Amino acid sequence: MNRMTRSADANAGARRGRPPKGASQLSRDAIVDATLEVIDTGGVTAVSMRSVARVLGVDAKSLYNHVDGKDGLLDAVAEHLLGGVFIPPATGDLRIDLPAIADAFRDRALLHPEAAPLVLTRQLASIEGLAPVEALLGALRSAGCPTEESVQLMRILVASLIGTLLREAQAGPTLGISDTGGIAARQKTLEDSGLPHVIEAAPHLARFDRDAEYEYAVQAATALVLDRIRASHGG
Amino acid sequence: MNRMTRSADANAGARRGRPPKGASQLSRDAIVDATLEVIDTGGVTAVSMRSVARVLGVDAKSLYNHVDGKDGLLDAVAEHLLGGVFIPPATGDLRIDLPAIADAFRDRALLHPEAAPLVLTRQLASIEGLAPVEALLGALRSAGCPTEESVQLMRILVASLIGTLLREAQAGPTLGISDTGGIAARQKTLEDSGLPHVIEAAPHLARFDRDAEYEYAVQAATALVLDRIRASHGG
DNA sequence: CCACTATATCCACGGCGTGGATTTAATCAA
DNA sequence: TTGATTAAATCCACGCCGTGGATATAGTGG
């Protein structure tokens, strides 16, 4: 499962100049892959020019030939993930198409859970990652929603999707199994807050079902859009 | 506008032991204030134990007596901001109370724009910052919404508010004045995307009116809640 | 008065991002 | 073919960073 195994590791006293033709070239893609490996292992905070270079068996400064510093590296990772969102063909039914777009985005964003904050919070200037926007606009427009309102609705949908996924990603690798100890502790904390409605709702607040929350949010957002469209051009 | 001006600056060869009674004691609040100063000046990335200590005219390790490392420092800042959310008394009308809660949260989150990501993305285990949750639950419950559904709706509201404010904060200090050059450039980029609906909507996508987007999002979220409640216990 | 604890500084270590110099190989112009 | 240019790599070094550990000073409780 190594990278192309340039040398053993840690890059001890390697060749000095540009690598000969046949030799394995460092590439932007390989760098992004290595970075994702680091992220999966130790989280985003474990990413450093040096740690990524170490995975590749390469000098840190070599990365600069393919990527624009650490920030550019993280941008590249976000773009790579966002660019890989696969949205199924539209059916023309918003009740199907909106959830499908959201699902595609979610799948990609949570593929590498530790990398989710990157995907969800980086604002990239690039063209990559526009596919979901295009798909959402297409779905809304073909449902009869005028252009400007489509943009507004699209923004709301994206914002609440991002908010929902951010929470899901931050909830950690809690798989909902035998986390009951954590739940009980959380509930106790909430009950100690002294806030009446928080106390009343503590059992529900302490619990967290990733899929159920996501489904509920998507369903609500879809209903919102349908209402808006009905009210706008139907009434 | 200095901190209490312990020494001139950079803390050159200061006293060595515990400060005498009358002398200015370092405090958690002073540290949080200094951190916000650093954030306002240079963004979250400019925060370091050393930079904050420099502002206070103090050794970096002194901060550890009041704050649990750098992560604890940032948590303290987030808690401080979240704890200061002031929510006006409820009127009983969701159409007024929900926007009021959102406004209070927004005001506080954008008070220090560079610190917004902290407030919006940190998950804090503490009791602080539960006020908005309490207020939202109270508003929903007193509108007749059952406990569990109130929790679900509250989560949706929080998620979309966070998503919206995150976008607003990331949009940078664009004050909407004479940014037309940037708008035009953004529109050009979008038109080069090759995506038909993006191209069609480019003029709207390129533009960004902070307040208008926020108002629209809050209004939509409020409408969503009203519909849900009507459908649920009214129908 | 003495032990203990709280609060401060100083020192030091290993890791970080990256500017700059150097080395090697590929590529292109003549 | 040959020489200049460019691309891709390593090495070196600087000034930051978080923080572990030692030390010093002052308050505090028996």
Coordinates of C-alpha atoms (C1' of nucleotides) in Angstrom, one line a residue:
Chain A
M1 CA 0.0 0.0 0.0
N2 CA 3.0 2.3 -0.4
R3 CA 3.2 5.1 -2.7
M4 CA 5.4 4.2 -5.6
T5 CA 8.0 3.4 -3.1
R6 CA 10.6 5.8 -4.4
S7 CA 13.1 4.8 -1.7
A8 CA 12.5 3.0 1.6
D9 CA 11.4 5.9 3.7
A10 CA 12.4 9.3 5.1
N11 CA 14.3 10.0 1.9
A12 CA 17.9 9.5 3.1
G13 CA 20.5 11.0 0.9
A14 CA 18.7 10.6 -2.4
R15 CA 19.6 11.7 -5.9
R16 CA 20.0 15.4 -6.1
G17 CA 18.8 16.7 -9.5
R18 CA 15.9 16.3 -11.8
P19 CA 14.8 12.6 -12.1
P20 CA 15.7 10.8 -15.3
K21 CA 13.0 10.1 -17.9
G22 CA 11.9 6.6 -16.8
A23 CA 11.9 7.3 -13.1
S24 CA 8.7 7.9 -11.2
Q25 CA 7.8 11.5 -11.5
L26 CA 6.1 13.3 -8.6
S27 CA 2.7 14.4 -9.7
R28 CA 0.0 16.6 -8.4
D29 CA -2.4 13.6 -8.2
A30 CA 0.1 11.5 -6.2
I31 CA 0.6 14.4 -3.8
V32 CA -3.1 14.8 -3.3
D33 CA -3.4 11.0 -2.7
A34 CA -0.6 11.1 -0.1
T35 CA -2.2 14.1 1.6
L36 CA -5.5 12.2 1.9
E37 CA -3.6 9.3 3.4
V38 CA -2.1 11.6 6.0
I39 CA -5.6 13.1 6.7
D40 CA -7.2 9.8 7.0
T41 CA -4.5 8.7 9.5
G42 CA -4.1 11.8 11.6
G43 CA -6.6 14.4 10.6
V44 CA -6.2 17.6 8.8
T45 CA -3.9 18.9 11.6
A46 CA -1.4 16.2 10.7
V47 CA -0.9 17.6 7.3
S48 CA 2.4 19.4 6.8
M49 CA 4.6 19.8 3.8
R50 CA 7.1 17.5 5.5
S51 CA 4.6 14.8 6.5
V52 CA 3.2 14.6 3.0
A53 CA 6.7 14.5 1.6
R54 CA 7.6 11.8 4.0
V55 CA 4.7 9.6 2.8
L56 CA 6.0 10.0 -0.8
G57 CA 9.6 9.5 0.2
V58 CA 10.5 12.9 -1.1
D59 CA 11.9 16.2 0.0
A60 CA 9.4 18.7 1.2
K61 CA 10.5 21.4 -1.2
S62 CA 9.7 19.1 -4.1
L63 CA 6.0 19.5 -3.5
Y64 CA 6.4 23.2 -4.4
N65 CA 6.9 22.2 -8.0
H66 CA 3.3 20.9 -8.2
V67 CA 1.4 22.8 -5.6
D68 CA 1.3 26.3 -4.3
G69 CA 2.4 26.0 -0.7
K70 CA 0.5 24.4 2.1
D71 CA -2.6 26.4 1.4
G72 CA -2.5 25.4 -2.2
L73 CA -2.1 21.8 -1.2
L74 CA -5.2 21.9 0.9
D75 CA -7.1 23.6 -1.9
A76 CA -6.0 20.9 -4.2
V77 CA -7.4 18.2 -1.9
A78 CA -10.7 20.1 -1.6
E79 CA -10.9 20.5 -5.4
H80 CA -10.1 16.9 -5.9
L81 CA -12.9 15.7 -3.7
L82 CA -15.4 18.3 -4.9
G83 CA -14.5 17.5 -8.5
G84 CA -15.4 13.8 -7.9
V85 CA -19.0 14.4 -7.0
F86 CA -21.0 12.2 -9.2
I87 CA -24.6 13.4 -9.7
P88 CA -27.0 10.9 -11.4
P89 CA -29.0 12.2 -14.4
A90 CA -32.0 14.3 -13.6
T91 CA -35.5 12.7 -13.6
G92 CA -37.4 16.0 -13.7
D93 CA -39.0 15.3 -10.3
L94 CA -37.6 17.6 -7.6
R95 CA -38.6 15.2 -4.9
I96 CA -36.1 12.8 -6.4
D97 CA -33.5 15.1 -7.9
L98 CA -32.8 17.4 -5.0
P99 CA -32.2 14.5 -2.6
A100 CA -30.1 12.8 -5.2
I101 CA -27.8 15.8 -5.6
A102 CA -27.5 16.2 -1.8
D103 CA -26.7 12.5 -1.5
A104 CA -24.0 12.7 -4.1
F105 CA -22.4 15.6 -2.3
R106 CA -22.7 14.0 1.0
D107 CA -21.1 10.7 -0.2
R108 CA -18.2 12.6 -1.5
A109 CA -17.8 14.9 1.5
L110 CA -17.8 12.0 4.0
L111 CA -15.7 9.7 1.9
H112 CA -12.8 10.9 3.9
P113 CA -14.5 12.0 7.1
E114 CA -11.4 13.9 8.4
A115 CA -11.2 15.9 5.2
A116 CA -14.8 17.0 5.4
P117 CA -14.1 20.4 6.9
L118 CA -11.9 21.1 3.9
V119 CA -14.6 20.3 1.4
L120 CA -17.2 22.1 3.4
T121 CA -15.5 25.3 4.4
R122 CA -12.9 26.2 1.8
Q123 CA -14.0 28.7 -0.7
L124 CA -12.3 27.8 -3.9
A125 CA -12.0 30.1 -6.7
S126 CA -11.7 27.3 -9.3
I127 CA -14.2 25.9 -11.7
E128 CA -14.1 22.5 -9.9
G129 CA -17.0 21.9 -7.6
L130 CA -19.5 23.8 -9.7
A131 CA -21.2 20.6 -10.7
P132 CA -23.6 20.5 -7.7
V133 CA -24.4 24.1 -8.3
E134 CA -25.2 23.4 -12.0
A135 CA -27.3 20.4 -11.1
L136 CA -29.3 22.3 -8.5
L137 CA -29.9 25.2 -10.8
G138 CA -30.9 22.9 -13.5
A139 CA -33.4 21.1 -11.3
L140 CA -34.9 24.3 -10.1
R141 CA -35.1 26.0 -13.5
S142 CA -36.7 23.0 -15.1
A143 CA -39.3 23.0 -12.3
G144 CA -40.3 26.4 -13.6
C145 CA -38.5 28.5 -11.0
P146 CA -37.2 31.8 -12.5
T147 CA -33.4 32.3 -12.6
E148 CA -33.0 34.7 -9.8
E149 CA -35.1 32.8 -7.4
S150 CA -33.3 29.6 -8.4
V151 CA -30.1 31.2 -7.3
Q152 CA -31.6 32.2 -3.9
L153 CA -33.1 28.8 -3.3
M154 CA -29.9 27.1 -4.4
R155 CA -27.9 29.2 -1.9
I156 CA -30.3 28.2 0.9
L157 CA -30.1 24.6 0.0
V158 CA -26.3 24.6 -0.1
A159 CA -26.0 26.5 3.2
S160 CA -28.2 24.1 5.1
L161 CA -26.6 21.1 3.5
I162 CA -23.2 22.4 4.5
G163 CA -24.4 23.2 8.0
T164 CA -25.9 19.7 8.3
L165 CA -22.8 17.9 7.0
L166 CA -20.5 20.0 9.1
R167 CA -22.3 18.9 12.2
E168 CA -22.3 15.3 11.0
A169 CA -18.6 15.3 10.3
Q170 CA -17.7 17.0 13.6
A171 CA -19.7 14.4 15.5
G172 CA -16.7 12.3 15.1
P173 CA -16.5 8.6 14.2
T174 CA -19.5 7.8 16.4
L175 CA -21.1 4.9 14.7
G176 CA -24.1 4.9 17.0
I177 CA -23.1 1.5 18.4
S178 CA -22.6 1.1 22.1
D179 CA -21.9 4.8 22.5
T180 CA -24.5 4.8 25.2
G181 CA -22.0 5.8 27.8
G182 CA -21.3 9.0 25.9
I183 CA -25.0 9.6 25.4
A184 CA -25.7 9.3 29.1
A185 CA -22.9 11.6 30.0
R186 CA -24.0 14.2 27.4
Q187 CA -27.6 14.0 28.8
K188 CA -26.3 14.5 32.3
T189 CA -24.4 17.6 31.2
L190 CA -27.5 19.0 29.5
E191 CA -29.6 18.3 32.6
D192 CA -27.2 20.3 34.7
S193 CA -27.6 23.3 32.5
G194 CA -30.5 24.8 34.4
L195 CA -32.2 25.7 31.2
P196 CA -35.8 24.3 31.4
H197 CA -36.4 23.5 27.7
V198 CA -32.9 22.1 27.3
I199 CA -33.6 19.8 30.3
E200 CA -36.9 18.8 29.0
A201 CA -35.4 17.9 25.6
A202 CA -32.2 16.4 27.0
P203 CA -32.8 12.8 26.0
H204 CA -33.4 13.9 22.4
L205 CA -30.6 16.4 22.4
A206 CA -28.1 13.9 23.7
R207 CA -28.9 11.4 21.0
F208 CA -27.6 11.8 17.5
D209 CA -28.5 9.6 14.6
R210 CA -26.4 10.7 11.6
D211 CA -28.5 9.3 8.8
A212 CA -31.8 10.2 10.4
E213 CA -30.8 13.8 10.9
Y214 CA -29.5 14.1 7.4
E215 CA -32.6 12.5 5.9
Y216 CA -34.8 14.8 7.9
A217 CA -32.9 17.9 6.8
V218 CA -33.0 17.0 3.2
Q219 CA -36.6 16.2 3.3
A220 CA -37.4 19.5 5.0
A221 CA -35.3 21.4 2.4
T222 CA -37.0 19.7 -0.4
A223 CA -40.4 20.5 1.0
L224 CA -39.4 24.1 1.4
V225 CA -38.4 24.3 -2.2
L226 CA -41.7 22.7 -3.4
D227 CA -43.7 25.1 -1.3
R228 CA -41.8 28.1 -2.6
I229 CA -42.3 27.1 -6.2
R230 CA -45.9 26.3 -5.7
A231 CA -46.5 29.6 -4.0
S232 CA -44.5 31.6 -6.6
H233 CA -45.5 30.4 -10.0
G234 CA -48.5 28.3 -9.1
G235 CA -50.3 30.9 -7.1
Chain B
M1 CA -5.5 51.0 23.9
N2 CA -2.9 48.8 25.4
R3 CA -3.6 45.9 27.6
M4 CA -2.7 46.9 31.2
T5 CA 0.7 47.8 29.9
R6 CA 2.6 45.4 32.1
S7 CA 6.0 46.5 30.7
A8 CA 6.7 48.3 27.4
D9 CA 6.5 45.4 25.0
A10 CA 8.1 42.1 24.1
N11 CA 8.5 41.4 27.8
A12 CA 12.3 42.0 28.1
G13 CA 13.9 40.5 31.3
A14 CA 10.8 40.9 33.5
R15 CA 10.3 39.8 37.0
R16 CA 10.7 36.1 37.5
G17 CA 8.3 34.8 40.1
R18 CA 4.6 35.2 41.1
P19 CA 3.5 38.8 40.9
P20 CA 2.9 40.7 44.2
K21 CA -0.6 41.3 45.4
G22 CA -1.2 44.7 44.0
A23 CA 0.3 44.0 40.6
S24 CA -1.8 43.3 37.6
Q25 CA -2.7 39.7 37.5
L26 CA -3.1 37.8 34.3
S27 CA -6.6 36.6 33.9
R28 CA -8.6 34.4 31.6
D29 CA -10.7 37.3 30.4
A30 CA -7.6 39.5 29.6
I31 CA -6.2 36.6 27.6
V32 CA -9.4 36.2 25.7
D33 CA -9.5 39.9 25.0
A34 CA -5.9 39.9 23.8
T35 CA -6.6 36.9 21.6
L36 CA -9.5 38.7 20.0
E37 CA -7.2 41.7 19.4
V38 CA -4.8 39.4 17.6
I39 CA -7.6 37.8 15.6
D40 CA -9.1 41.2 14.6
T41 CA -5.7 42.3 13.4
G42 CA -4.3 39.3 11.6
G43 CA -7.0 36.6 11.5
V44 CA -7.2 33.3 13.3
T45 CA -4.0 32.1 11.7
A46 CA -2.1 34.9 13.5
V47 CA -3.1 33.4 16.9
S48 CA -0.2 31.8 18.7
M49 CA 0.6 31.4 22.3
R50 CA 3.5 33.7 21.7
S51 CA 1.6 36.4 19.7
V52 CA -1.1 36.6 22.4
A53 CA 1.5 36.7 25.1
R54 CA 3.3 39.5 23.3
V55 CA 0.1 41.6 23.2
L56 CA -0.1 41.1 27.0
G57 CA 3.6 41.8 27.6
V58 CA 3.9 38.4 29.2
D59 CA 5.7 35.1 28.7
A60 CA 3.9 32.6 26.5
K61 CA 4.0 29.9 29.2
S62 CA 2.1 32.2 31.6
L63 CA -1.0 31.7 29.5
Y64 CA -1.0 28.0 30.5
N65 CA -1.9 29.0 34.0
H66 CA -5.3 30.2 32.8
V67 CA -6.0 28.3 29.6
D68 CA -5.5 24.8 28.4
G69 CA -3.0 25.1 25.6
K70 CA -3.7 26.7 22.2
D71 CA -6.8 24.6 21.6
G72 CA -8.2 25.6 24.9
L73 CA -7.4 29.2 24.2
L74 CA -9.5 29.1 21.0
D75 CA -12.3 27.3 22.8
A76 CA -12.2 30.0 25.4
V77 CA -12.6 32.7 22.7
A78 CA -15.5 30.8 21.1
E79 CA -17.2 30.3 24.5
H80 CA -16.7 34.0 25.3
L81 CA -18.4 35.1 22.1
L82 CA -21.2 32.5 22.3
G83 CA -21.8 33.3 25.9
G84 CA -22.4 36.9 25.0
V85 CA -25.4 36.3 22.7
F86 CA -28.2 38.5 24.0
I87 CA -31.6 37.2 23.0
P88 CA -34.5 39.6 23.5
P89 CA -37.5 38.3 25.5
A90 CA -40.0 36.1 23.6
T91 CA -43.2 37.6 22.2
G92 CA -44.9 34.3 21.5
D93 CA -45.0 35.0 17.8
L94 CA -42.6 32.7 15.9
R95 CA -42.5 35.1 13.0
I96 CA -40.9 37.6 15.4
D97 CA -39.0 35.4 17.8
L98 CA -37.2 33.1 15.4
P99 CA -35.7 36.0 13.4
A100 CA -34.9 37.7 16.7
I101 CA -32.9 34.7 17.9
A102 CA -31.1 34.4 14.6
D103 CA -30.3 38.1 14.6
A104 CA -28.8 37.9 18.1
F105 CA -26.7 35.0 17.1
R106 CA -25.6 36.7 13.9
D107 CA -24.7 39.9 15.6
R108 CA -22.5 38.1 18.0
A109 CA -20.9 35.8 15.4
L110 CA -20.0 38.7 13.1
L111 CA -18.9 41.1 15.8
H112 CA -15.4 39.9 15.2
P113 CA -15.7 38.8 11.6
E114 CA -12.3 37.0 11.6
A115 CA -13.4 35.0 14.6
A116 CA -16.6 33.8 13.0
P117 CA -15.2 30.4 11.9
L118 CA -14.4 29.7 15.6
V119 CA -17.9 30.5 16.8
L120 CA -19.5 28.6 13.9
T121 CA -17.4 25.5 13.6
R122 CA -16.1 24.7 17.1
Q123 CA -18.1 22.1 18.9
L124 CA -17.8 23.0 22.5
A125 CA -18.6 20.6 25.3
S126 CA -19.4 23.4 27.7
I127 CA -22.6 24.9 28.9
E128 CA -21.9 28.2 27.4
G129 CA -23.6 28.9 24.1
L130 CA -26.7 26.9 25.0
A131 CA -28.8 30.1 25.3
P132 CA -29.7 30.1 21.6
V133 CA -30.7 26.5 21.8
E134 CA -32.8 27.1 24.9
A135 CA -34.5 30.1 23.2
L136 CA -35.2 28.2 20.0
L137 CA -36.7 25.2 21.9
G138 CA -38.8 27.6 24.0
A139 CA -40.2 29.3 21.0
L140 CA -41.0 26.0 19.2
R141 CA -42.5 24.4 22.3
S142 CA -44.7 27.3 23.1
A143 CA -46.0 27.3 19.6
G144 CA -47.3 23.9 20.3
C145 CA -44.6 21.8 18.7
P146 CA -43.9 18.5 20.6
T147 CA -40.5 18.1 22.2
E148 CA -38.9 15.7 19.8
E149 CA -40.0 17.6 16.7
S150 CA -38.8 20.8 18.3
V151 CA -35.4 19.3 18.6
Q152 CA -35.4 18.2 15.0
L153 CA -36.5 21.6 13.8
M154 CA -34.1 23.4 16.0
R155 CA -31.3 21.4 14.5
I156 CA -32.3 22.3 11.0
L157 CA -32.6 25.9 11.9
V158 CA -29.1 25.9 13.5
A159 CA -27.6 24.1 10.6
S160 CA -28.9 26.4 8.0
L161 CA -28.0 29.5 10.1
I162 CA -24.5 28.2 10.5
G163 CA -24.2 27.5 6.8
T164 CA -25.5 30.9 5.9
L165 CA -23.2 32.8 8.4
L166 CA -20.2 30.7 7.4
R167 CA -20.7 31.8 3.8
E168 CA -21.2 35.4 4.9
A169 CA -18.1 35.4 7.0
Q170 CA -16.0 33.8 4.3
A171 CA -17.1 36.3 1.8
G172 CA -14.5 38.5 3.4
P173 CA -14.8 42.2 4.3
T174 CA -16.6 42.9 1.1
L175 CA -18.7 45.8 2.1
G176 CA -20.6 45.9 -1.2
I177 CA -19.2 49.2 -2.2
S178 CA -17.3 49.6 -5.4
D179 CA -16.4 45.9 -5.5
T180 CA -17.8 45.9 -9.0
G181 CA -14.5 45.0 -10.4
G182 CA -14.5 41.8 -8.4
I183 CA -18.0 41.1 -9.3
A184 CA -17.3 41.5 -13.0
A185 CA -14.3 39.2 -12.7
R186 CA -16.3 36.6 -10.9
Q187 CA -19.0 36.7 -13.5
K188 CA -16.4 36.2 -16.2
T189 CA -15.1 33.2 -14.5
L190 CA -18.5 31.7 -14.1
E191 CA -19.3 32.3 -17.8
D192 CA -16.2 30.4 -18.7
S193 CA -17.4 27.3 -16.9
G194 CA -19.2 25.8 -19.8
L195 CA -22.1 24.9 -17.5
P196 CA -25.3 26.2 -19.1
H197 CA -27.3 27.0 -16.0
V198 CA -24.3 28.5 -14.3
I199 CA -23.8 30.7 -17.3
E200 CA -27.4 31.7 -17.4
A201 CA -27.4 32.7 -13.7
A202 CA -23.9 34.1 -13.7
P203 CA -25.0 37.7 -13.1
H204 CA -26.9 36.7 -10.0
L205 CA -24.2 34.2 -8.8
A206 CA -21.5 36.8 -9.1
R207 CA -23.3 39.3 -6.9
F208 CA -23.5 38.9 -3.2
D209 CA -25.6 41.0 -0.9
R210 CA -24.8 39.9 2.7
D211 CA -27.9 41.3 4.4
A212 CA -30.3 40.3 1.6
E213 CA -29.1 36.7 1.6
Y214 CA -29.3 36.5 5.3
E215 CA -32.8 37.9 5.5
Y216 CA -33.9 35.6 2.7
A217 CA -32.5 32.6 4.5
V218 CA -34.1 33.5 7.9
Q219 CA -37.4 34.2 6.3
A220 CA -37.4 30.9 4.5
A221 CA -36.4 29.0 7.6
T222 CA -39.2 30.7 9.5
A223 CA -41.7 29.8 6.9
L224 CA -40.5 26.2 6.9
V225 CA -41.1 26.0 10.7
L226 CA -44.6 27.6 10.4
D227 CA -45.6 25.1 7.7
R228 CA -44.3 22.2 9.7
I229 CA -46.2 23.2 12.8
R230 CA -49.3 23.9 10.9
A231 CA -49.2 20.6 9.1
S232 CA -48.3 18.7 12.3
H233 CA -50.6 19.8 15.0
G234 CA -53.0 21.8 13.0
G235 CA -53.8 19.2 10.4
Chain C
dC1 C1' 7.8 29.8 60.8
dC2 C1' 7.4 26.4 57.4
dA3 C1' 5.4 23.6 53.8
dC4 C1' 2.7 24.0 50.0
dT5 C1' 0.7 25.9 46.1
dA6 C1' -0.1 29.3 42.5
dT7 C1' 1.8 32.2 39.2
dA8 C1' 5.3 33.9 36.7
dT9 C1' 9.9 33.5 33.7
dC10 C1' 13.6 31.1 31.2
dC11 C1' 15.6 27.3 28.6
dA12 C1' 15.3 24.0 25.2
dC13 C1' 13.6 20.5 21.9
dG14 C1' 11.7 19.0 17.8
dG15 C1' 8.6 20.3 14.1
dC16 C1' 6.9 23.7 11.0
dG17 C1' 6.7 26.8 6.3
dT18 C1' 9.5 28.3 3.0
dG19 C1' 13.5 31.5 0.8
dG20 C1' 17.6 30.5 -1.5
dA21 C1' 21.4 27.9 -3.5
dT22 C1' 22.7 23.8 -5.9
dT23 C1' 22.5 19.8 -8.8
dT24 C1' 20.9 17.1 -12.5
dA25 C1' 18.2 16.0 -16.6
dA26 C1' 15.2 17.2 -20.2
dT27 C1' 14.1 20.4 -23.9
dC28 C1' 14.6 23.7 -27.4
dA29 C1' 17.2 26.8 -30.7
dA30 C1' 21.0 27.4 -33.6
Chain D
dT1 C1' 25.3 18.3 -32.4
dT2 C1' 25.9 21.6 -29.1
dG3 C1' 24.9 25.1 -26.0
dA4 C1' 21.4 27.8 -23.4
dT5 C1' 17.3 27.5 -21.0
dT6 C1' 14.1 25.4 -18.2
dA7 C1' 12.1 21.9 -15.0
dA8 C1' 12.4 19.1 -11.1
dA9 C1' 14.6 17.5 -7.5
dT10 C1' 17.7 17.9 -2.9
dC11 C1' 20.1 20.5 0.8
dC12 C1' 20.7 24.3 4.0
dA13 C1' 19.1 27.7 6.9
dC14 C1' 16.0 31.0 9.2
dG15 C1' 12.6 32.4 12.2
dC16 C1' 8.5 30.9 13.9
dC17 C1' 5.6 27.5 16.6
dG18 C1' 3.6 24.4 20.9
dT19 C1' 4.9 23.0 25.0
dG20 C1' 7.8 19.9 28.6
dG21 C1' 10.6 20.9 32.4
dA22 C1' 13.3 23.7 35.6
dT23 C1' 13.4 27.7 38.4
dA24 C1' 12.1 31.7 41.0
dT25 C1' 8.9 34.5 43.7
dA26 C1' 4.8 35.4 46.4
dG27 C1' 0.7 34.3 48.7
dT28 C1' -1.7 30.8 52.0
dG29 C1' -2.9 27.4 55.5
dG30 C1' -1.3 24.7 59.4

